[in-house]
PDB file of C-alpha atoms and ligand atoms in Angstrom:
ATOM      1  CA  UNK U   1      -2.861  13.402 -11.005  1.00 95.00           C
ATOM      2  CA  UNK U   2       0.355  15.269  -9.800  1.00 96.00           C
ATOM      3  CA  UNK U   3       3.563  13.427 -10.521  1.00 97.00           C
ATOM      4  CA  UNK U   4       6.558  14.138  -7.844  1.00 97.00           C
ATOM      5  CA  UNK U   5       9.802  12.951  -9.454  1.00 97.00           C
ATOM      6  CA  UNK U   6      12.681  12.055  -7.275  1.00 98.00           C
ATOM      7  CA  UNK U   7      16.260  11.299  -7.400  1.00 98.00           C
ATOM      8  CA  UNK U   8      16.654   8.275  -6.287  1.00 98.00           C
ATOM      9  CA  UNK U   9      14.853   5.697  -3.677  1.00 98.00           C
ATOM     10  CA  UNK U  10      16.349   7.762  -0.333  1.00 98.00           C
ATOM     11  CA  UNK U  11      14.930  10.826  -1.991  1.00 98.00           C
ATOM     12  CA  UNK U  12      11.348   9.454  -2.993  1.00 98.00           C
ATOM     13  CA  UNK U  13      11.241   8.264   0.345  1.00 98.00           C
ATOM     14  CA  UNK U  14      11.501  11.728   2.197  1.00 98.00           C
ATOM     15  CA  UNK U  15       9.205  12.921  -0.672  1.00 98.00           C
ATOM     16  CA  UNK U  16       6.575  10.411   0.238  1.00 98.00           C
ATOM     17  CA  UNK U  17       6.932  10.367   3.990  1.00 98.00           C
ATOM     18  CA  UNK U  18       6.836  14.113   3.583  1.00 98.00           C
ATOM     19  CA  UNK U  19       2.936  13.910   2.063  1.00 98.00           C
ATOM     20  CA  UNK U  20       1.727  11.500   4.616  1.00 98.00           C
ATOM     21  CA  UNK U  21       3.280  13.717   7.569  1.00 98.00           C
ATOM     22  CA  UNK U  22       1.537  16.415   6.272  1.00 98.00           C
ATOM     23  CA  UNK U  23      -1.716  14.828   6.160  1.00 98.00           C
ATOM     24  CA  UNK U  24      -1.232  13.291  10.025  1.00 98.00           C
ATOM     25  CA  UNK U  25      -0.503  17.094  10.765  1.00 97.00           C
ATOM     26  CA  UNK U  26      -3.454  18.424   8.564  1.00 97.00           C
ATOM     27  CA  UNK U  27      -6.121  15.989  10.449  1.00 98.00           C
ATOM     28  CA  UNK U  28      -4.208  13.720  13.673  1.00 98.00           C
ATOM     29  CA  UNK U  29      -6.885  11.664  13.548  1.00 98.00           C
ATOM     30  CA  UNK U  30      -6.762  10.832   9.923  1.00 98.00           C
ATOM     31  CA  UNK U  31      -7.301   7.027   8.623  1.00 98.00           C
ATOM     32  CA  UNK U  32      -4.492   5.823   6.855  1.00 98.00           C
ATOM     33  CA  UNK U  33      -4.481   3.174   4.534  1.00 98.00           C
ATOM     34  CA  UNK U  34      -1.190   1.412   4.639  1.00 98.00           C
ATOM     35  CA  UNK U  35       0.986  -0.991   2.368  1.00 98.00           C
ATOM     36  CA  UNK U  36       3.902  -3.314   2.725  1.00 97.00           C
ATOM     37  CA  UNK U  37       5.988  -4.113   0.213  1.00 94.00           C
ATOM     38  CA  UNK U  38       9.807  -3.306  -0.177  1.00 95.00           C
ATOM     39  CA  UNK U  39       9.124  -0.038  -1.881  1.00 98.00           C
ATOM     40  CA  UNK U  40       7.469   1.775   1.478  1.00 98.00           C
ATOM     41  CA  UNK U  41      10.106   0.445   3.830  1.00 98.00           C
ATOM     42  CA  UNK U  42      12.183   3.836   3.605  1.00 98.00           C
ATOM     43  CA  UNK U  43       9.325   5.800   4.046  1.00 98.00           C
ATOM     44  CA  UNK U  44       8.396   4.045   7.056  1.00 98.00           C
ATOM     45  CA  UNK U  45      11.904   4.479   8.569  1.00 98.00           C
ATOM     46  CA  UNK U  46      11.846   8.196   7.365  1.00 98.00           C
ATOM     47  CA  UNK U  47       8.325   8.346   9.620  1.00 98.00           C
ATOM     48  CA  UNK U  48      10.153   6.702  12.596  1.00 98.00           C
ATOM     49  CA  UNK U  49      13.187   9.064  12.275  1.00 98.00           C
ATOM     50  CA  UNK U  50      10.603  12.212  12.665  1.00 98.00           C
ATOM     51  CA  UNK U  51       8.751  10.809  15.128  1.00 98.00           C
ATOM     52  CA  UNK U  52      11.873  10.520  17.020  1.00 98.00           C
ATOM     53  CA  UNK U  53      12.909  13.867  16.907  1.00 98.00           C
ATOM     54  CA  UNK U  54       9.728  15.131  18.268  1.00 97.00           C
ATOM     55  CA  UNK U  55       8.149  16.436  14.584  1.00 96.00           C
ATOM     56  CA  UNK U  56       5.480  13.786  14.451  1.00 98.00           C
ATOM     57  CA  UNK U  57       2.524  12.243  16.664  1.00 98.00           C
ATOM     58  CA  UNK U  58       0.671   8.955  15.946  1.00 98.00           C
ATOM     59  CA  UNK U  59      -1.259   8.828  19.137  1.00 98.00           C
ATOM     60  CA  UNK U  60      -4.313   9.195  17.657  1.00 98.00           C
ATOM     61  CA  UNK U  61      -3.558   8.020  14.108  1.00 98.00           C
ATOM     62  CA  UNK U  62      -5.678   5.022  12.364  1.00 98.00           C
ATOM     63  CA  UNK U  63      -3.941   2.554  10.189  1.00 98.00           C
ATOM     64  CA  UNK U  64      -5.929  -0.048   7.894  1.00 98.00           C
ATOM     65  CA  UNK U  65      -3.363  -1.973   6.139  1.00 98.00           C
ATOM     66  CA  UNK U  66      -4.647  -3.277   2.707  1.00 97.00           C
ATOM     67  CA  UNK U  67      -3.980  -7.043   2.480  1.00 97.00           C
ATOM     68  CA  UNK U  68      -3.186  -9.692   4.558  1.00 97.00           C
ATOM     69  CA  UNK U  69      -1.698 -13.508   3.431  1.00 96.00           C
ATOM     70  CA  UNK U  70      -5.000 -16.073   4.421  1.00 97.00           C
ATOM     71  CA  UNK U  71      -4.045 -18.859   6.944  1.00 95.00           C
ATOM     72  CA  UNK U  72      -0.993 -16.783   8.423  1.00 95.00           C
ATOM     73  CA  UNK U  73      -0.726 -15.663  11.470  1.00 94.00           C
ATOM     74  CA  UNK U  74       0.245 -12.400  13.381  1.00 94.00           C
ATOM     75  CA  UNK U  75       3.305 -13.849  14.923  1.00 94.00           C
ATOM     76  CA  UNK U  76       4.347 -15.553  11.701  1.00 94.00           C
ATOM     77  CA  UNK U  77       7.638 -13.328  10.198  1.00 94.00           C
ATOM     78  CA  UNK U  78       5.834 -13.418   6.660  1.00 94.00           C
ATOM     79  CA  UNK U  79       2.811 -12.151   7.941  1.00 96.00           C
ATOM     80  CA  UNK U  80       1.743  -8.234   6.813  1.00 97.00           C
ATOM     81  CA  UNK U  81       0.836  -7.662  10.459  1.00 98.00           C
ATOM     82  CA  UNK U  82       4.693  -9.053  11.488  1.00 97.00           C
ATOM     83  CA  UNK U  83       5.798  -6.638   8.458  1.00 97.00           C
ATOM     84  CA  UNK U  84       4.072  -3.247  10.012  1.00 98.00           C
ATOM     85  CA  UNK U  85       4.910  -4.157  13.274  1.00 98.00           C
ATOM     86  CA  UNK U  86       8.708  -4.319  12.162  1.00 98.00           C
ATOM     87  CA  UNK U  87       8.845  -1.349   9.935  1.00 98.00           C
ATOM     88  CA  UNK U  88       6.693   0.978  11.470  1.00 98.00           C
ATOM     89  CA  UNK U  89       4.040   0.409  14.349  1.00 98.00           C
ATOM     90  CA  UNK U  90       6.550  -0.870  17.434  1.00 98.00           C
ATOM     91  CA  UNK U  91       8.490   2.712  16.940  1.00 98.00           C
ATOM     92  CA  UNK U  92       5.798   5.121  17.087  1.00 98.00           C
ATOM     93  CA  UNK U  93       3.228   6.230  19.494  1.00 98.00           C
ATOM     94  CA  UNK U  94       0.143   4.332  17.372  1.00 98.00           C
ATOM     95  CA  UNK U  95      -2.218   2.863  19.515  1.00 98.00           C
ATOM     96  CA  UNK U  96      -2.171  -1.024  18.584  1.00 98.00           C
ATOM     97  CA  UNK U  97      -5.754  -1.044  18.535  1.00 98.00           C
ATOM     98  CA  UNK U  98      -6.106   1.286  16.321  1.00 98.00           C
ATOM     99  CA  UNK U  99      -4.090  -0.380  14.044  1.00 98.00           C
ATOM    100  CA  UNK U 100      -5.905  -2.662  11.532  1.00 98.00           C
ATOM    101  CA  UNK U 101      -5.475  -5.622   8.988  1.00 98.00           C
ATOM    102  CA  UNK U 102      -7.560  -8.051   7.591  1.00 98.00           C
ATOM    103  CA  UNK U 103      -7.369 -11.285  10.136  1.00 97.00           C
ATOM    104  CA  UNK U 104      -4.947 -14.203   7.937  1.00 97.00           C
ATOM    105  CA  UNK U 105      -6.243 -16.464  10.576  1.00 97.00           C
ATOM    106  CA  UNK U 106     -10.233 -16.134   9.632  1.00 97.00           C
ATOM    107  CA  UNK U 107     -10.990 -18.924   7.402  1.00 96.00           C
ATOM    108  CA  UNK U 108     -14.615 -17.904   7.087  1.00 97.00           C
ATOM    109  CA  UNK U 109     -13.927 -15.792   4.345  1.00 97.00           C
ATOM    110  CA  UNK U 110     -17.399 -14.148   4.414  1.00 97.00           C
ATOM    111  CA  UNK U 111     -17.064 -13.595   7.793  1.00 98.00           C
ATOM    112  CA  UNK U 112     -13.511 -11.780   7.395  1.00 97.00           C
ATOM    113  CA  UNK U 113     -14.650  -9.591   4.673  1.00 97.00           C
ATOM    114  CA  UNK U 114     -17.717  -8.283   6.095  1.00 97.00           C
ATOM    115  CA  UNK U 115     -15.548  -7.440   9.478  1.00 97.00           C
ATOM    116  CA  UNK U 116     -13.221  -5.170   7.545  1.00 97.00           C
ATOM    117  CA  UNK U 117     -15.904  -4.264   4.963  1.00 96.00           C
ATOM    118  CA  UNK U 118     -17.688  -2.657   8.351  1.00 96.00           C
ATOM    119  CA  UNK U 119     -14.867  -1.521  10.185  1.00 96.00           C
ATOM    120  CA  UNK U 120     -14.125   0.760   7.048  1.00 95.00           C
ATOM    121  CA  UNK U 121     -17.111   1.695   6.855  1.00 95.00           C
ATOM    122  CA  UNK U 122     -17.066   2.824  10.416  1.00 96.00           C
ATOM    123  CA  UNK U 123     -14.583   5.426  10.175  1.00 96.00           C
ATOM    124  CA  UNK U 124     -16.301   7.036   7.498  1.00 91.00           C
ATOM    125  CA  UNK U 125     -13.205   5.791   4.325  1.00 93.00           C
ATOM    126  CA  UNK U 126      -9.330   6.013   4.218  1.00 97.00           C
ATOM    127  CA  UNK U 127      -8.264   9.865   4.413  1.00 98.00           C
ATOM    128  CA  UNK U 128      -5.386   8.624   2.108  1.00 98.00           C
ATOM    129  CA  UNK U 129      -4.504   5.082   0.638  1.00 98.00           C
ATOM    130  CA  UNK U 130      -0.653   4.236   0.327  1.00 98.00           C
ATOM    131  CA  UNK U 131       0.117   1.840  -2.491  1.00 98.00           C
ATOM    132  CA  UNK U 132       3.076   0.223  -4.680  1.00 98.00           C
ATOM    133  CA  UNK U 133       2.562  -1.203  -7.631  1.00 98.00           C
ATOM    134  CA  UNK U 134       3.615  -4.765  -8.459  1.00 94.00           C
ATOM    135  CA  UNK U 135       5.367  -5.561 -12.113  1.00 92.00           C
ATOM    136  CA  UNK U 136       2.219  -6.637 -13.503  1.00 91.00           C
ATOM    137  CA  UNK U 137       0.346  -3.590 -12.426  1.00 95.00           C
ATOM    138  CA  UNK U 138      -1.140  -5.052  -9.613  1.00 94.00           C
ATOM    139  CA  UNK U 139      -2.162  -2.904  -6.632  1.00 96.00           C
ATOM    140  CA  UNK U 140      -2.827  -4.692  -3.648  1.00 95.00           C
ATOM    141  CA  UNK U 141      -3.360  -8.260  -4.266  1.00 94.00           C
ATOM    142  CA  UNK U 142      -5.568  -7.126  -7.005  1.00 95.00           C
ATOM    143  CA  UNK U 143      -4.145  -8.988 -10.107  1.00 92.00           C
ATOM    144  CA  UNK U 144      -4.600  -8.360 -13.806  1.00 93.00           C
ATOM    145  CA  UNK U 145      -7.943  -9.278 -15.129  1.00 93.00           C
ATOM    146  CA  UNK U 146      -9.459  -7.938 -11.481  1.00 92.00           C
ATOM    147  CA  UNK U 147     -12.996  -6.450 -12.020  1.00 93.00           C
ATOM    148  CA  UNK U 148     -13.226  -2.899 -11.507  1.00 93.00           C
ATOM    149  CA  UNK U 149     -16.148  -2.837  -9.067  1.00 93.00           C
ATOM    150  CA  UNK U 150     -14.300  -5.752  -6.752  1.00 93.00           C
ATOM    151  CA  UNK U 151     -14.423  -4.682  -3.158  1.00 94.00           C
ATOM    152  CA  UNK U 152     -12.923  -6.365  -0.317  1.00 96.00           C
ATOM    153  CA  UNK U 153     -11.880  -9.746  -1.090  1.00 96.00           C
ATOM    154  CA  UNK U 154      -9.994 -12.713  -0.474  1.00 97.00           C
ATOM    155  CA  UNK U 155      -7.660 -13.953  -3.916  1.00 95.00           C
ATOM    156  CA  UNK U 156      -6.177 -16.436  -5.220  1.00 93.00           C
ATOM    157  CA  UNK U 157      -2.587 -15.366  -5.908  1.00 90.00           C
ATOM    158  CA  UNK U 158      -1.411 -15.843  -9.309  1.00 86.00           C
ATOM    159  CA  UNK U 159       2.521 -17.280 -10.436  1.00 88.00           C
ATOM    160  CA  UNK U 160       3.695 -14.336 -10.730  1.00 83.00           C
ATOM    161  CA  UNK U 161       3.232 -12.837  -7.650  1.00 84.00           C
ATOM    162  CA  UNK U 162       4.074 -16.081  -6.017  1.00 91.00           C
ATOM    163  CA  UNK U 163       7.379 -16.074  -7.077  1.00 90.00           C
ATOM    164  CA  UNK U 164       7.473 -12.598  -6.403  1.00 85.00           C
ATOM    165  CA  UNK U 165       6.940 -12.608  -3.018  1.00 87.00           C
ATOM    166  CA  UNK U 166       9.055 -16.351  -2.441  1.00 90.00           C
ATOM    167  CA  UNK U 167      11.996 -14.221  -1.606  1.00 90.00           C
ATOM    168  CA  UNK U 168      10.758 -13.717   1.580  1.00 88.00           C
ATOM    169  CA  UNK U 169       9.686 -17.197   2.481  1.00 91.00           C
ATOM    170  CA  UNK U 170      12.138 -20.312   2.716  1.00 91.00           C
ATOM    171  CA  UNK U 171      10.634 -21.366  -0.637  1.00 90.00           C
ATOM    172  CA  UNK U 172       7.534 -20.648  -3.257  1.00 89.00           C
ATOM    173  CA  UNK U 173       5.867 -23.867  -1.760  1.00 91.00           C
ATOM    174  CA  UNK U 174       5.713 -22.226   1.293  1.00 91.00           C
ATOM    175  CA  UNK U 175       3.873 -18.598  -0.240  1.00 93.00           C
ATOM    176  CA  UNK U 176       0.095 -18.939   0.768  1.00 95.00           C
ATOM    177  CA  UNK U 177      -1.994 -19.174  -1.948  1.00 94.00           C
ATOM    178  CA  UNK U 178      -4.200 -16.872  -1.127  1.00 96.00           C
ATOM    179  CA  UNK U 179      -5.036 -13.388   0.720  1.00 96.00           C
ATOM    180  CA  UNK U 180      -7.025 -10.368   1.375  1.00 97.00           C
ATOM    181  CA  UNK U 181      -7.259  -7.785   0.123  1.00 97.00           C
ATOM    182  CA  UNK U 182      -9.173  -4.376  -0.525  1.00 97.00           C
ATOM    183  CA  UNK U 183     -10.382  -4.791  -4.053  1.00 96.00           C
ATOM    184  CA  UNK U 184      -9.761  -1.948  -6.738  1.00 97.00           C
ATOM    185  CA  UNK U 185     -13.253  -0.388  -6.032  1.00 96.00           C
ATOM    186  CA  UNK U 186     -12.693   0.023  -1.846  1.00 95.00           C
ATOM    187  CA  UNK U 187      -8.780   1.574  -2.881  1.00 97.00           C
ATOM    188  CA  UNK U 188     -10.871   4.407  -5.491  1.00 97.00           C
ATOM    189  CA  UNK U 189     -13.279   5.154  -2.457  1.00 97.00           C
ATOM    190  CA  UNK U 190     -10.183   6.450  -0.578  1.00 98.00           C
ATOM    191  CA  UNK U 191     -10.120  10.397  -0.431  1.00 98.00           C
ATOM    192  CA  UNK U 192      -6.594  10.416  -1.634  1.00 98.00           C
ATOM    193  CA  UNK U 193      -4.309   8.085  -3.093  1.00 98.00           C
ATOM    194  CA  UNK U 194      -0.209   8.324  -2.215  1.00 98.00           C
ATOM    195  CA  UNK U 195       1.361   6.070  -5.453  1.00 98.00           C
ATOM    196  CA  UNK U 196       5.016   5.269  -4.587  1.00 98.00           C
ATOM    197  CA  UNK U 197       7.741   3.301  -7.123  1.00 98.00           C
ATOM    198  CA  UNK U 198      11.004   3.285  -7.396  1.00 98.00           C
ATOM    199  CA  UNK U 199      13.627   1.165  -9.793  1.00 98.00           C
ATOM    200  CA  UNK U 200      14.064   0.888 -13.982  1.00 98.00           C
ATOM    201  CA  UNK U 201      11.663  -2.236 -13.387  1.00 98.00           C
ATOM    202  CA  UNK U 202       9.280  -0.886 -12.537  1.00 98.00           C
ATOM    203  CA  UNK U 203       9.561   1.612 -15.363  1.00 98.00           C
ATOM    204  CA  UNK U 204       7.530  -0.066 -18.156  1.00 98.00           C
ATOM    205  CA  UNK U 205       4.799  -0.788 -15.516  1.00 98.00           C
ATOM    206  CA  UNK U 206       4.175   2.648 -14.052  1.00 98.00           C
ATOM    207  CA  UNK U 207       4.437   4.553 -17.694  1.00 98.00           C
ATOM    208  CA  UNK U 208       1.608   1.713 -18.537  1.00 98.00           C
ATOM    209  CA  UNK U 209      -0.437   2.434 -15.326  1.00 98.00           C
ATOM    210  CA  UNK U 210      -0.510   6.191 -15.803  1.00 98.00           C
ATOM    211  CA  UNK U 211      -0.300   7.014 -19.318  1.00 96.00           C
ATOM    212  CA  UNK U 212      -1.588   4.181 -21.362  1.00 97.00           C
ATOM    213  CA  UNK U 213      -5.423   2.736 -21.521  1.00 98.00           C
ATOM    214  CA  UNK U 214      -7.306   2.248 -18.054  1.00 98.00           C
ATOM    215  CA  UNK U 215      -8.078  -1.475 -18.402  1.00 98.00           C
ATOM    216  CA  UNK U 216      -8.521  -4.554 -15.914  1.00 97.00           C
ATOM    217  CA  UNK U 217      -5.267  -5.705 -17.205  1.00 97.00           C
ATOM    218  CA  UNK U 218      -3.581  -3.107 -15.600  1.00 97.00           C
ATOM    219  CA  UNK U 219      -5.401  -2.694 -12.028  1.00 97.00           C
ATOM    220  CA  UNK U 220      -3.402   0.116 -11.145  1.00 98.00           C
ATOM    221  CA  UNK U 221      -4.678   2.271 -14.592  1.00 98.00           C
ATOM    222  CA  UNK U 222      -7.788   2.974 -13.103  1.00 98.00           C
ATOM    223  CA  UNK U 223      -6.021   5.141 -10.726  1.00 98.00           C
ATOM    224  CA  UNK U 224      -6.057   7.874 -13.831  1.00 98.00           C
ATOM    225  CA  UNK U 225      -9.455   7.702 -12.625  1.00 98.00           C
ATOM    226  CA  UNK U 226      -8.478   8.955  -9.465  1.00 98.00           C
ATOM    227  CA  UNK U 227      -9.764  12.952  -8.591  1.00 97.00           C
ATOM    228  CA  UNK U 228      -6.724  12.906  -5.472  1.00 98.00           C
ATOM    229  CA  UNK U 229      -3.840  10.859  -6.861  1.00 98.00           C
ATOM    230  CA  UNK U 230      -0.056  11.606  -6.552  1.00 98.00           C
ATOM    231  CA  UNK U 231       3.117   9.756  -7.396  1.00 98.00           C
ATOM    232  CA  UNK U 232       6.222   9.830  -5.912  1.00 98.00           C
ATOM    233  CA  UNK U 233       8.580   7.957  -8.372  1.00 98.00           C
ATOM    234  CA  UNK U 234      12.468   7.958  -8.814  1.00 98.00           C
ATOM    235  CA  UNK U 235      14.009   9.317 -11.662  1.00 97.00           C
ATOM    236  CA  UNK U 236      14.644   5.447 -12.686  1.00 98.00           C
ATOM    237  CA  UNK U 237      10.947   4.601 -12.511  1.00 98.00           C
ATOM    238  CA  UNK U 238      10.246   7.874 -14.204  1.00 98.00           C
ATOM    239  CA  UNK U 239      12.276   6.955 -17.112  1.00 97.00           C
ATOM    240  CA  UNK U 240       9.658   6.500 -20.043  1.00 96.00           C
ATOM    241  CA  UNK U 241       7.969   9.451 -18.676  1.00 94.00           C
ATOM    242  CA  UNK U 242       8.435  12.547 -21.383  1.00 90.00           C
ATOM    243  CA  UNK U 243      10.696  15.210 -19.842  1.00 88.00           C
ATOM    244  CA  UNK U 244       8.101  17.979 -20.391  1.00 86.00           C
ATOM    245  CA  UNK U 245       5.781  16.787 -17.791  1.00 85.00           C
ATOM    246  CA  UNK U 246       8.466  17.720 -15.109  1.00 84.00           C
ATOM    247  CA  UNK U 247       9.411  21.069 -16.422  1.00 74.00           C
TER     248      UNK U 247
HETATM  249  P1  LIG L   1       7.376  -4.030  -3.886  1.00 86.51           P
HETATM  250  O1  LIG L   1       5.916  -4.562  -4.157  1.00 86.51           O
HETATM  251  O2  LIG L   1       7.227  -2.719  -3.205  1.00 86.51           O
HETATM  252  O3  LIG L   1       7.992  -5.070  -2.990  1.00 86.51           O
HETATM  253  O4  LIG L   1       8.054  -3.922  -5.223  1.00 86.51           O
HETATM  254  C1  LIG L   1       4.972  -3.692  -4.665  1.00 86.51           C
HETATM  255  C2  LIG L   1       3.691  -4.454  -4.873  1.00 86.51           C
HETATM  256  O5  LIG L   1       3.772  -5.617  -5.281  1.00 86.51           O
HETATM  257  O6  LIG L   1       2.628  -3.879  -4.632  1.00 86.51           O
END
């Protein structure tokens, strides 16, 4: 695990968009796995500012976003595929179709994770896996109490996440219930993970995820497990983090 500290949330942003340049320049082709989420929003617009000035090419770039709200659609504001298309896709040269998410509007759950299960599959795994990490060390929709091995699923959202998340509906009543995901197994098959967090919230959480015991309670401590992980954090999310491992 390599741990990239930053000043503050403009800074880790740069950091971060920095690592995932580098990787579209190391292989254009490469198969990113991407996240929404407030804390990858400035990266995003960092990506769009570079590809702007000429320094970066998405034209043959494929994203596979890793959750998507069940019964929403694409058009719908709170949908993840609205989200990507607002933040990032619609102001860089991606190809739409080679942009990916799982389908909110399957209800055949089977049916929906086998699709995505296969299209993974098909381009031989994520070259690297973006992810935040929610307050109760979730990653993904993958909440506490998640089974290692999960793969591709569709969850049931817990409270906590609900209200979470309300902020960006009219109210929690109107938060699906449910949603895909890539389970904690498919996010370890990825050949690099790019861990992003920023905020004194999110403090306690991250120091838990990385440096205390790798259990189901805290999906995102089996990262530790991880042979290709790095963090970008802020100093403020770095906070519980002993000074020596920066030196
Ligand atoms: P946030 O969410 O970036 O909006 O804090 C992170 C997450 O829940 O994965």
């Amino acid at each position: 695990m390599r741990i990239y500290k930053a000043k503050d949330y403009k800074d880790m942003s740069r950091k971060a968009a920095n690592i995932l340049s580098a990787q579209i320049i190391m292989k254009p082709n490469a198969v990113l796995g991407l996240a929404t989420g407030s804390t990858p929003e400035g990266l995003y617009a960092q990506l769009i500012d570079w590809y702007q000035k000429g320094d970066l090419d998405f034209s043959k770039v494929i994203s596979v976003n890793l959750d998507e709200y069940y019964g929403l659609s694409p058009e719908s504001e709170q949908s993840y595929r609205y989200f990507m298309n607002h933040h990032l896709f619609d102001h860089v040269n991606i190809q739409t179709e080679n942009t990916h998410l799982p389908n909110g509007l399957e209800l055949d759950v089977k049916k929906e994770v086998a699709r995505y299960t296969e299209l993974i599959r098909s381009f031989d795994g994520i070259d690297m896996q973006l992810l935040g990490i929610g307050h109760n060390g979730h990653v993904g929709f993958n909440e506490p109490d998640t089974a290692f091995e999960t793969q591709i699923h569709c969850v049931d959202l817990t409270e906590s996440t609900i209200e979470a998340n309300k902020r960006f509906f009219a109210s929690a009543d109107e938060v699906p219930k449910k949603a895909y995901t890539l389970g904690i197994k498919s996010i370890m098959q990825a050949k690099k993970i790019l861990l992003v967090c920023s905020g004194a919230d999110k403090a306690d959480i991250l120091y838990r995820a990385l440096f205390g015991p790798v259990t189901p309670e805290v999906p995102a401590s089996i990262l530790q497990m991880h042979n290709d992980l790095i963090v970008v954090a802020d100093e403020a999310a770095l906070s519980k983090f002993p000074e020596e491992l920066f030196d």
